[in-house]
């Protein structure tokens, strides 16, 4: 069964001034990641899935698959508020050449762990592509507890979890489950924990900051894979410094996109109502000049 290993980037969704998707800019961003050796995670939080229509999510996946050209894996996010809509979107997107699908916990209502288990089992039963759970409790209000994940890890079509809870404790809990389930992997979400996760058994990561510094992200993985822990540590420290500098100014995905847009204007602004004030933009500008990496 197809699974994801190594670094992936939670690719931004570029918009034109009228907030329509800038297809050419998205293709170029994907190819930029391919050049760095990174896989692509599309229509996630950094891709502003919460602001995209159903059809736009399908289009984003189409464009990412096309631009990647099979050179790197494409992991497509399909999480919706309801089970039925998640399955409907998944059936559309799994027809594309994506390697796997990611499903964030439903939001708005507070769900019991039994409800979440039923949701994920129904989705995994209905779809043919491998499923990754996606844990982001700060935004959804729902946490996948370790025991819930342990139950779901036994499902033959659930192959892992993308953990973006932001804490080492959360990540370590899922890594412990992966160690006892050979067919279940962990993808690290927090940029500050990439190397920690890899060191303790994570199969890879999904990074937002990789939009800005794709080469540095890949260098963490490449150094770790070669057994050069000193170099991997230096690259992780470099990456963590970027995180500290940038995320101090606001909501992480909005900061990432504006930082990238300052270096590559065609990426465009985040969809309203997300905005970046002129004052915050001036603070981000030197960060963009310092950290943005071109790969062409």
PDB file of C-alpha atoms in Angstrom:
ATOM      1  CA  UNK A   1       0.000   0.000   0.000  1.00  0.00           C
ATOM      2  CA  UNK A   2       1.285   3.462  -0.944  1.00  0.00           C
ATOM      3  CA  UNK A   3       2.646   5.402   2.016  1.00  0.00           C
ATOM      4  CA  UNK A   4       4.435   8.703   2.486  1.00  0.00           C
ATOM      5  CA  UNK A   5       8.047   9.032   3.612  1.00  0.00           C
ATOM      6  CA  UNK A   6      10.381  12.000   3.833  1.00  0.00           C
ATOM      7  CA  UNK A   7       9.608  15.716   3.762  1.00  0.00           C
ATOM      8  CA  UNK A   8       6.387  17.099   2.327  1.00  0.00           C
ATOM      9  CA  UNK A   9       5.356  20.735   2.136  1.00  0.00           C
ATOM     10  CA  UNK A  10       1.852  21.933   2.967  1.00  0.00           C
ATOM     11  CA  UNK A  11       1.698  23.903  -0.255  1.00  0.00           C
ATOM     12  CA  UNK A  12       0.083  27.352  -0.306  1.00  0.00           C
ATOM     13  CA  UNK A  13      -2.761  28.026  -2.722  1.00  0.00           C
ATOM     14  CA  UNK A  14      -1.835  31.091  -4.813  1.00  0.00           C
ATOM     15  CA  UNK A  15      -4.643  33.512  -5.635  1.00  0.00           C
ATOM     16  CA  UNK A  16      -5.086  36.238  -8.219  1.00  0.00           C
ATOM     17  CA  UNK A  17      -6.183  39.701  -7.102  1.00  0.00           C
ATOM     18  CA  UNK A  18      -9.819  38.673  -7.520  1.00  0.00           C
ATOM     19  CA  UNK A  19      -9.167  35.663  -5.223  1.00  0.00           C
ATOM     20  CA  UNK A  20      -9.504  33.097  -8.002  1.00  0.00           C
ATOM     21  CA  UNK A  21      -6.876  30.328  -7.980  1.00  0.00           C
ATOM     22  CA  UNK A  22      -3.690  31.254  -9.824  1.00  0.00           C
ATOM     23  CA  UNK A  23      -3.103  27.920 -11.543  1.00  0.00           C
ATOM     24  CA  UNK A  24       0.231  28.838 -13.111  1.00  0.00           C
ATOM     25  CA  UNK A  25       1.611  30.115  -9.811  1.00  0.00           C
ATOM     26  CA  UNK A  26       0.501  26.925  -8.044  1.00  0.00           C
ATOM     27  CA  UNK A  27       2.219  24.801 -10.687  1.00  0.00           C
ATOM     28  CA  UNK A  28       5.410  26.797 -10.191  1.00  0.00           C
ATOM     29  CA  UNK A  29       5.265  26.387  -6.415  1.00  0.00           C
ATOM     30  CA  UNK A  30       4.853  22.627  -6.761  1.00  0.00           C
ATOM     31  CA  UNK A  31       7.748  22.420  -9.218  1.00  0.00           C
ATOM     32  CA  UNK A  32       9.842  24.462  -6.804  1.00  0.00           C
ATOM     33  CA  UNK A  33       9.248  21.796  -4.157  1.00  0.00           C
ATOM     34  CA  UNK A  34       9.980  19.011  -6.636  1.00  0.00           C
ATOM     35  CA  UNK A  35      13.308  20.692  -7.406  1.00  0.00           C
ATOM     36  CA  UNK A  36      14.121  20.642  -3.686  1.00  0.00           C
ATOM     37  CA  UNK A  37      13.113  16.977  -3.389  1.00  0.00           C
ATOM     38  CA  UNK A  38      10.013  17.560  -1.252  1.00  0.00           C
ATOM     39  CA  UNK A  39       6.613  15.938  -1.571  1.00  0.00           C
ATOM     40  CA  UNK A  40       3.433  18.023  -1.659  1.00  0.00           C
ATOM     41  CA  UNK A  41       0.493  18.153   0.756  1.00  0.00           C
ATOM     42  CA  UNK A  42      -2.301  20.063  -0.976  1.00  0.00           C
ATOM     43  CA  UNK A  43      -5.367  21.924   0.302  1.00  0.00           C
ATOM     44  CA  UNK A  44      -4.291  21.683   3.931  1.00  0.00           C
ATOM     45  CA  UNK A  45      -4.341  24.484   6.482  1.00  0.00           C
ATOM     46  CA  UNK A  46      -1.481  26.316   4.749  1.00  0.00           C
ATOM     47  CA  UNK A  47      -3.383  25.763   1.501  1.00  0.00           C
ATOM     48  CA  UNK A  48      -6.434  27.517   3.028  1.00  0.00           C
ATOM     49  CA  UNK A  49      -8.778  24.550   2.638  1.00  0.00           C
ATOM     50  CA  UNK A  50     -11.219  26.299   4.971  1.00  0.00           C
ATOM     51  CA  UNK A  51     -11.623  29.067   2.364  1.00  0.00           C
ATOM     52  CA  UNK A  52     -11.825  26.843  -0.736  1.00  0.00           C
ATOM     53  CA  UNK A  53     -15.010  25.531  -2.344  1.00  0.00           C
ATOM     54  CA  UNK A  54     -15.559  21.832  -3.015  1.00  0.00           C
ATOM     55  CA  UNK A  55     -14.684  22.222  -6.700  1.00  0.00           C
ATOM     56  CA  UNK A  56     -11.631  24.345  -5.911  1.00  0.00           C
ATOM     57  CA  UNK A  57     -10.233  21.612  -3.661  1.00  0.00           C
ATOM     58  CA  UNK A  58     -10.548  19.151  -6.526  1.00  0.00           C
ATOM     59  CA  UNK A  59      -8.876  21.643  -8.879  1.00  0.00           C
ATOM     60  CA  UNK A  60      -5.995  22.246  -6.479  1.00  0.00           C
ATOM     61  CA  UNK A  61      -5.374  18.506  -6.281  1.00  0.00           C
ATOM     62  CA  UNK A  62      -5.487  18.222 -10.078  1.00  0.00           C
ATOM     63  CA  UNK A  63      -2.964  21.020 -10.494  1.00  0.00           C
ATOM     64  CA  UNK A  64      -0.603  19.624  -7.864  1.00  0.00           C
ATOM     65  CA  UNK A  65      -0.660  16.130  -9.380  1.00  0.00           C
ATOM     66  CA  UNK A  66      -0.071  17.574 -12.838  1.00  0.00           C
ATOM     67  CA  UNK A  67       2.815  19.770 -11.735  1.00  0.00           C
ATOM     68  CA  UNK A  68       4.466  17.066  -9.626  1.00  0.00           C
ATOM     69  CA  UNK A  69       4.442  14.768 -12.626  1.00  0.00           C
ATOM     70  CA  UNK A  70       4.992  11.699 -10.484  1.00  0.00           C
ATOM     71  CA  UNK A  71       8.419  12.942  -9.365  1.00  0.00           C
ATOM     72  CA  UNK A  72       7.309  13.334  -5.731  1.00  0.00           C
ATOM     73  CA  UNK A  73       4.274  12.077  -3.800  1.00  0.00           C
ATOM     74  CA  UNK A  74       1.124  14.203  -3.555  1.00  0.00           C
ATOM     75  CA  UNK A  75      -0.926  13.843  -0.377  1.00  0.00           C
ATOM     76  CA  UNK A  76      -4.363  15.452  -0.743  1.00  0.00           C
ATOM     77  CA  UNK A  77      -6.413  16.749   2.156  1.00  0.00           C
ATOM     78  CA  UNK A  78     -10.145  15.920   1.965  1.00  0.00           C
ATOM     79  CA  UNK A  79     -11.420  16.656   5.480  1.00  0.00           C
ATOM     80  CA  UNK A  80     -14.887  18.237   5.622  1.00  0.00           C
ATOM     81  CA  UNK A  81     -17.262  19.018   8.484  1.00  0.00           C
ATOM     82  CA  UNK A  82     -19.471  15.991   7.800  1.00  0.00           C
ATOM     83  CA  UNK A  83     -18.688  12.356   7.080  1.00  0.00           C
ATOM     84  CA  UNK A  84     -20.770  12.346   3.892  1.00  0.00           C
ATOM     85  CA  UNK A  85     -19.062  15.414   2.414  1.00  0.00           C
ATOM     86  CA  UNK A  86     -15.634  14.034   3.291  1.00  0.00           C
ATOM     87  CA  UNK A  87     -16.456  10.816   1.434  1.00  0.00           C
ATOM     88  CA  UNK A  88     -17.883  12.734  -1.532  1.00  0.00           C
ATOM     89  CA  UNK A  89     -14.738  14.868  -1.848  1.00  0.00           C
ATOM     90  CA  UNK A  90     -12.541  11.838  -1.343  1.00  0.00           C
ATOM     91  CA  UNK A  91     -14.256   9.949  -4.167  1.00  0.00           C
ATOM     92  CA  UNK A  92     -13.561  12.857  -6.508  1.00  0.00           C
ATOM     93  CA  UNK A  93      -9.925  13.293  -5.533  1.00  0.00           C
ATOM     94  CA  UNK A  94      -8.930   9.643  -5.279  1.00  0.00           C
ATOM     95  CA  UNK A  95      -9.558   9.368  -9.041  1.00  0.00           C
ATOM     96  CA  UNK A  96      -6.464  11.546  -9.468  1.00  0.00           C
ATOM     97  CA  UNK A  97      -2.920  10.239  -9.159  1.00  0.00           C
ATOM     98  CA  UNK A  98      -2.573  11.195  -5.489  1.00  0.00           C
ATOM     99  CA  UNK A  99      -0.597   8.840  -3.304  1.00  0.00           C
ATOM    100  CA  UNK A 100      -2.838   9.125  -0.247  1.00  0.00           C
ATOM    101  CA  UNK A 101      -5.576  11.198   1.393  1.00  0.00           C
ATOM    102  CA  UNK A 102      -5.550  13.151   4.646  1.00  0.00           C
ATOM    103  CA  UNK A 103      -8.633  13.710   6.809  1.00  0.00           C
ATOM    104  CA  UNK A 104      -8.703  16.363   9.520  1.00  0.00           C
ATOM    105  CA  UNK A 105     -11.040  15.871  12.472  1.00  0.00           C
ATOM    106  CA  UNK A 106     -14.472  17.447  11.918  1.00  0.00           C
ATOM    107  CA  UNK A 107     -14.924  20.886  13.470  1.00  0.00           C
ATOM    108  CA  UNK A 108     -17.625  23.200  14.892  1.00  0.00           C
ATOM    109  CA  UNK A 109     -19.202  20.575  17.211  1.00  0.00           C
ATOM    110  CA  UNK A 110     -17.382  18.772  20.001  1.00  0.00           C
ATOM    111  CA  UNK A 111     -17.364  15.076  19.112  1.00  0.00           C
ATOM    112  CA  UNK A 112     -16.853  12.069  21.361  1.00  0.00           C
ATOM    113  CA  UNK A 113     -14.015   9.683  20.610  1.00  0.00           C
ATOM    114  CA  UNK A 114     -16.590   7.067  19.579  1.00  0.00           C
ATOM    115  CA  UNK A 115     -18.039   9.509  17.056  1.00  0.00           C
ATOM    116  CA  UNK A 116     -14.566  10.210  15.659  1.00  0.00           C
ATOM    117  CA  UNK A 117     -13.842   6.478  15.379  1.00  0.00           C
ATOM    118  CA  UNK A 118     -17.085   5.958  13.462  1.00  0.00           C
ATOM    119  CA  UNK A 119     -16.326   8.941  11.206  1.00  0.00           C
ATOM    120  CA  UNK A 120     -12.878   7.711  10.237  1.00  0.00           C
ATOM    121  CA  UNK A 121     -13.967   4.107   9.797  1.00  0.00           C
ATOM    122  CA  UNK A 122     -16.785   5.181   7.482  1.00  0.00           C
ATOM    123  CA  UNK A 123     -14.409   7.333   5.416  1.00  0.00           C
ATOM    124  CA  UNK A 124     -11.744   4.631   5.244  1.00  0.00           C
ATOM    125  CA  UNK A 125     -14.328   1.984   4.295  1.00  0.00           C
ATOM    126  CA  UNK A 126     -15.723   4.153   1.498  1.00  0.00           C
ATOM    127  CA  UNK A 127     -12.443   5.103  -0.185  1.00  0.00           C
ATOM    128  CA  UNK A 128      -9.736   3.131  -1.937  1.00  0.00           C
ATOM    129  CA  UNK A 129      -6.726   5.403  -1.395  1.00  0.00           C
ATOM    130  CA  UNK A 130      -4.792   5.119   1.898  1.00  0.00           C
ATOM    131  CA  UNK A 131      -5.984   7.466   4.646  1.00  0.00           C
ATOM    132  CA  UNK A 132      -3.932   9.579   7.043  1.00  0.00           C
ATOM    133  CA  UNK A 133      -5.636  10.944  10.132  1.00  0.00           C
ATOM    134  CA  UNK A 134      -4.987  14.663  10.669  1.00  0.00           C
ATOM    135  CA  UNK A 135      -4.896  16.004  14.224  1.00  0.00           C
ATOM    136  CA  UNK A 136      -5.129  19.806  14.646  1.00  0.00           C
ATOM    137  CA  UNK A 137      -7.101  20.369  17.853  1.00  0.00           C
ATOM    138  CA  UNK A 138      -6.264  24.064  18.187  1.00  0.00           C
ATOM    139  CA  UNK A 139      -8.293  24.767  15.040  1.00  0.00           C
ATOM    140  CA  UNK A 140     -10.940  22.023  15.014  1.00  0.00           C
ATOM    141  CA  UNK A 141     -11.664  21.790  18.731  1.00  0.00           C
ATOM    142  CA  UNK A 142     -11.443  18.001  18.513  1.00  0.00           C
ATOM    143  CA  UNK A 143      -8.442  15.914  19.565  1.00  0.00           C
ATOM    144  CA  UNK A 144      -7.668  12.389  18.448  1.00  0.00           C
ATOM    145  CA  UNK A 145      -6.755  10.739  21.721  1.00  0.00           C
ATOM    146  CA  UNK A 146      -3.945   8.134  21.593  1.00  0.00           C
ATOM    147  CA  UNK A 147      -6.304   5.284  22.431  1.00  0.00           C
ATOM    148  CA  UNK A 148      -8.606   6.356  19.615  1.00  0.00           C
ATOM    149  CA  UNK A 149      -5.680   6.378  17.208  1.00  0.00           C
ATOM    150  CA  UNK A 150      -4.609   2.962  18.478  1.00  0.00           C
ATOM    151  CA  UNK A 151      -8.060   1.614  17.558  1.00  0.00           C
ATOM    152  CA  UNK A 152      -8.040   3.299  14.139  1.00  0.00           C
ATOM    153  CA  UNK A 153      -4.512   2.073  13.402  1.00  0.00           C
ATOM    154  CA  UNK A 154      -5.955  -1.424  13.069  1.00  0.00           C
ATOM    155  CA  UNK A 155      -8.071  -0.393  10.078  1.00  0.00           C
ATOM    156  CA  UNK A 156      -6.463  -1.751   6.891  1.00  0.00           C
ATOM    157  CA  UNK A 157      -6.973   1.500   4.970  1.00  0.00           C
ATOM    158  CA  UNK A 158      -5.742   3.889   7.691  1.00  0.00           C
ATOM    159  CA  UNK A 159      -1.970   4.076   7.301  1.00  0.00           C
ATOM    160  CA  UNK A 160      -0.898   6.927   9.560  1.00  0.00           C
ATOM    161  CA  UNK A 161      -1.475  10.270  11.203  1.00  0.00           C
ATOM    162  CA  UNK A 162      -0.357  13.817  10.520  1.00  0.00           C
ATOM    163  CA  UNK A 163       0.009  15.336  13.979  1.00  0.00           C
ATOM    164  CA  UNK A 164      -0.150  19.126  14.132  1.00  0.00           C
ATOM    165  CA  UNK A 165      -1.099  19.484  17.785  1.00  0.00           C
ATOM    166  CA  UNK A 166       2.163  21.353  18.316  1.00  0.00           C
ATOM    167  CA  UNK A 167       3.506  19.507  21.329  1.00  0.00           C
ATOM    168  CA  UNK A 168       6.220  16.907  21.734  1.00  0.00           C
ATOM    169  CA  UNK A 169       3.964  15.032  24.142  1.00  0.00           C
ATOM    170  CA  UNK A 170       1.267  14.631  21.500  1.00  0.00           C
ATOM    171  CA  UNK A 171       3.771  13.554  18.856  1.00  0.00           C
ATOM    172  CA  UNK A 172       5.476  11.063  21.157  1.00  0.00           C
ATOM    173  CA  UNK A 173       2.128   9.467  22.007  1.00  0.00           C
ATOM    174  CA  UNK A 174       1.435   8.713  18.360  1.00  0.00           C
ATOM    175  CA  UNK A 175       5.008   7.559  17.740  1.00  0.00           C
ATOM    176  CA  UNK A 176       4.564   5.008  20.495  1.00  0.00           C
ATOM    177  CA  UNK A 177       1.520   3.632  18.671  1.00  0.00           C
ATOM    178  CA  UNK A 178       3.439   3.470  15.391  1.00  0.00           C
ATOM    179  CA  UNK A 179       6.158   1.399  17.025  1.00  0.00           C
ATOM    180  CA  UNK A 180       3.607  -1.316  17.775  1.00  0.00           C
ATOM    181  CA  UNK A 181       1.818  -1.090  14.410  1.00  0.00           C
ATOM    182  CA  UNK A 182       4.081  -1.813  11.448  1.00  0.00           C
ATOM    183  CA  UNK A 183       1.477  -0.595   8.959  1.00  0.00           C
ATOM    184  CA  UNK A 184       0.898   2.759  10.704  1.00  0.00           C
ATOM    185  CA  UNK A 185       3.173   5.807  10.354  1.00  0.00           C
ATOM    186  CA  UNK A 186       3.470   9.272  11.869  1.00  0.00           C
ATOM    187  CA  UNK A 187       4.029  12.441   9.847  1.00  0.00           C
ATOM    188  CA  UNK A 188       5.358  15.351  11.919  1.00  0.00           C
ATOM    189  CA  UNK A 189       3.373  18.586  11.636  1.00  0.00           C
ATOM    190  CA  UNK A 190       5.187  21.086  13.905  1.00  0.00           C
ATOM    191  CA  UNK A 191       8.208  22.580  12.134  1.00  0.00           C
ATOM    192  CA  UNK A 192      10.161  22.706  15.382  1.00  0.00           C
ATOM    193  CA  UNK A 193       9.803  18.935  15.912  1.00  0.00           C
ATOM    194  CA  UNK A 194      10.799  17.574  12.494  1.00  0.00           C
ATOM    195  CA  UNK A 195      14.135  16.134  13.608  1.00  0.00           C
ATOM    196  CA  UNK A 196      12.777  14.977  16.961  1.00  0.00           C
ATOM    197  CA  UNK A 197      10.063  13.058  15.165  1.00  0.00           C
ATOM    198  CA  UNK A 198      12.434  11.496  12.641  1.00  0.00           C
ATOM    199  CA  UNK A 199      14.830  10.500  15.404  1.00  0.00           C
ATOM    200  CA  UNK A 200      12.022   8.704  17.234  1.00  0.00           C
ATOM    201  CA  UNK A 201      10.559   6.856  14.302  1.00  0.00           C
ATOM    202  CA  UNK A 202       8.425   9.253  12.256  1.00  0.00           C
ATOM    203  CA  UNK A 203       8.226   8.332   8.571  1.00  0.00           C
ATOM    204  CA  UNK A 204       8.344  11.949   7.432  1.00  0.00           C
ATOM    205  CA  UNK A 205       6.864  15.386   7.966  1.00  0.00           C
ATOM    206  CA  UNK A 206       4.411  17.885   6.508  1.00  0.00           C
ATOM    207  CA  UNK A 207       5.830  21.372   6.879  1.00  0.00           C
ATOM    208  CA  UNK A 208       4.377  24.831   6.380  1.00  0.00           C
ATOM    209  CA  UNK A 209       7.724  26.612   6.544  1.00  0.00           C
ATOM    210  CA  UNK A 210       8.926  24.501   3.627  1.00  0.00           C
ATOM    211  CA  UNK A 211       7.024  26.940   1.418  1.00  0.00           C
ATOM    212  CA  UNK A 212       9.625  29.526   2.371  1.00  0.00           C
ATOM    213  CA  UNK A 213      12.748  27.403   2.868  1.00  0.00           C
ATOM    214  CA  UNK A 214      12.326  24.137   0.926  1.00  0.00           C
ATOM    215  CA  UNK A 215      16.051  23.416   0.710  1.00  0.00           C
ATOM    216  CA  UNK A 216      16.568  23.687   4.464  1.00  0.00           C
ATOM    217  CA  UNK A 217      13.625  21.380   5.113  1.00  0.00           C
ATOM    218  CA  UNK A 218      14.993  18.768   2.750  1.00  0.00           C
ATOM    219  CA  UNK A 219      18.448  19.105   4.290  1.00  0.00           C
ATOM    220  CA  UNK A 220      17.095  18.007   7.685  1.00  0.00           C
ATOM    221  CA  UNK A 221      15.787  14.805   6.111  1.00  0.00           C
ATOM    222  CA  UNK A 222      18.812  14.224   3.884  1.00  0.00           C
ATOM    223  CA  UNK A 223      21.288  14.653   6.742  1.00  0.00           C
ATOM    224  CA  UNK A 224      19.229  12.451   9.047  1.00  0.00           C
ATOM    225  CA  UNK A 225      18.938   9.763   6.370  1.00  0.00           C
ATOM    226  CA  UNK A 226      22.722   9.730   5.921  1.00  0.00           C
ATOM    227  CA  UNK A 227      23.250   9.368   9.653  1.00  0.00           C
ATOM    228  CA  UNK A 228      24.796  12.820   9.992  1.00  0.00           C
ATOM    229  CA  UNK A 229      23.071  13.877  13.205  1.00  0.00           C
ATOM    230  CA  UNK A 230      25.275  16.954  13.658  1.00  0.00           C
ATOM    231  CA  UNK A 231      24.323  18.392  10.259  1.00  0.00           C
ATOM    232  CA  UNK A 232      20.670  17.457  10.771  1.00  0.00           C
ATOM    233  CA  UNK A 233      20.703  19.262  14.111  1.00  0.00           C
ATOM    234  CA  UNK A 234      22.172  22.393  12.555  1.00  0.00           C
ATOM    235  CA  UNK A 235      19.556  22.434   9.811  1.00  0.00           C
ATOM    236  CA  UNK A 236      16.781  21.901  12.366  1.00  0.00           C
ATOM    237  CA  UNK A 237      18.097  24.748  14.519  1.00  0.00           C
ATOM    238  CA  UNK A 238      18.162  26.970  11.435  1.00  0.00           C
ATOM    239  CA  UNK A 239      14.592  25.975  10.604  1.00  0.00           C
ATOM    240  CA  UNK A 240      13.391  26.497  14.169  1.00  0.00           C
ATOM    241  CA  UNK A 241      14.879  29.992  14.147  1.00  0.00           C
ATOM    242  CA  UNK A 242      12.761  30.861  11.102  1.00  0.00           C
ATOM    243  CA  UNK A 243       9.701  29.521  12.885  1.00  0.00           C
ATOM    244  CA  UNK A 244      10.404  31.623  15.963  1.00  0.00           C
ATOM    245  CA  UNK A 245      10.983  34.800  13.939  1.00  0.00           C
ATOM    246  CA  UNK A 246       7.951  34.449  11.688  1.00  0.00           C
ATOM    247  CA  UNK A 247       5.258  32.935  13.868  1.00  0.00           C
ATOM    248  CA  UNK A 248       5.624  35.679  16.463  1.00  0.00           C
ATOM    249  CA  UNK A 249       3.635  37.973  14.167  1.00  0.00           C
ATOM    250  CA  UNK A 250       0.345  36.126  13.710  1.00  0.00           C
ATOM    251  CA  UNK A 251      -1.567  33.047  12.540  1.00  0.00           C
ATOM    252  CA  UNK A 252       1.072  30.728  11.115  1.00  0.00           C
ATOM    253  CA  UNK A 253      -0.427  29.940   7.659  1.00  0.00           C
ATOM    254  CA  UNK A 254      -1.172  33.615   7.007  1.00  0.00           C
ATOM    255  CA  UNK A 255       2.368  34.575   8.029  1.00  0.00           C
ATOM    256  CA  UNK A 256       3.872  31.872   5.823  1.00  0.00           C
ATOM    257  CA  UNK A 257       1.904  32.990   2.804  1.00  0.00           C
ATOM    258  CA  UNK A 258       2.687  36.675   3.235  1.00  0.00           C
ATOM    259  CA  UNK A 259       6.370  35.941   3.811  1.00  0.00           C
ATOM    260  CA  UNK A 260       6.442  33.890   0.605  1.00  0.00           C
ATOM    261  CA  UNK A 261       4.419  36.515  -1.303  1.00  0.00           C
ATOM    262  CA  UNK A 262       6.934  39.213  -0.399  1.00  0.00           C
ATOM    263  CA  UNK A 263       9.591  37.105  -2.137  1.00  0.00           C
ATOM    264  CA  UNK A 264       7.311  35.800  -4.910  1.00  0.00           C
ATOM    265  CA  UNK A 265       4.454  38.283  -5.477  1.00  0.00           C
ATOM    266  CA  UNK A 266       2.464  35.996  -7.793  1.00  0.00           C
ATOM    267  CA  UNK A 267       1.536  33.836  -4.779  1.00  0.00           C
ATOM    268  CA  UNK A 268      -0.886  36.559  -3.722  1.00  0.00           C
ATOM    269  CA  UNK A 269      -2.670  37.347  -0.487  1.00  0.00           C
ATOM    270  CA  UNK A 270      -4.649  35.020   1.754  1.00  0.00           C
ATOM    271  CA  UNK A 271      -8.386  34.917   1.129  1.00  0.00           C
ATOM    272  CA  UNK A 272     -10.426  37.397   3.118  1.00  0.00           C
ATOM    273  CA  UNK A 273     -11.192  37.813   5.899  1.00  0.00           C
ATOM    274  CA  UNK A 274      -7.546  36.881   6.620  1.00  0.00           C
ATOM    275  CA  UNK A 275      -5.452  40.032   6.363  1.00  0.00           C
ATOM    276  CA  UNK A 276      -1.966  41.248   7.218  1.00  0.00           C
ATOM    277  CA  UNK A 277      -1.638  44.834   8.408  1.00  0.00           C
ATOM    278  CA  UNK A 278       0.934  47.172   6.879  1.00  0.00           C
ATOM    279  CA  UNK A 279       2.740  47.222  10.223  1.00  0.00           C
ATOM    280  CA  UNK A 280       3.020  43.430  10.410  1.00  0.00           C
ATOM    281  CA  UNK A 281       4.066  43.245   6.760  1.00  0.00           C
ATOM    282  CA  UNK A 282       6.984  45.565   7.433  1.00  0.00           C
ATOM    283  CA  UNK A 283       8.072  43.272  10.253  1.00  0.00           C
ATOM    284  CA  UNK A 284       7.857  40.251   7.984  1.00  0.00           C
ATOM    285  CA  UNK A 285       9.690  41.825   5.050  1.00  0.00           C
ATOM    286  CA  UNK A 286      13.222  41.377   6.443  1.00  0.00           C
ATOM    287  CA  UNK A 287      12.344  37.793   7.451  1.00  0.00           C
ATOM    288  CA  UNK A 288      11.350  37.090   3.869  1.00  0.00           C
ATOM    289  CA  UNK A 289      14.578  38.581   2.518  1.00  0.00           C
ATOM    290  CA  UNK A 290      16.599  36.527   4.986  1.00  0.00           C
ATOM    291  CA  UNK A 291      14.897  33.144   4.634  1.00  0.00           C
ATOM    292  CA  UNK A 292      13.126  32.745   1.292  1.00  0.00           C
ATOM    293  CA  UNK A 293      14.896  30.163  -0.858  1.00  0.00           C
ATOM    294  CA  UNK A 294      14.554  29.946  -4.623  1.00  0.00           C
ATOM    295  CA  UNK A 295      15.141  26.535  -6.171  1.00  0.00           C
ATOM    296  CA  UNK A 296      14.972  27.310  -9.897  1.00  0.00           C
TER     297      UNK A 296
END
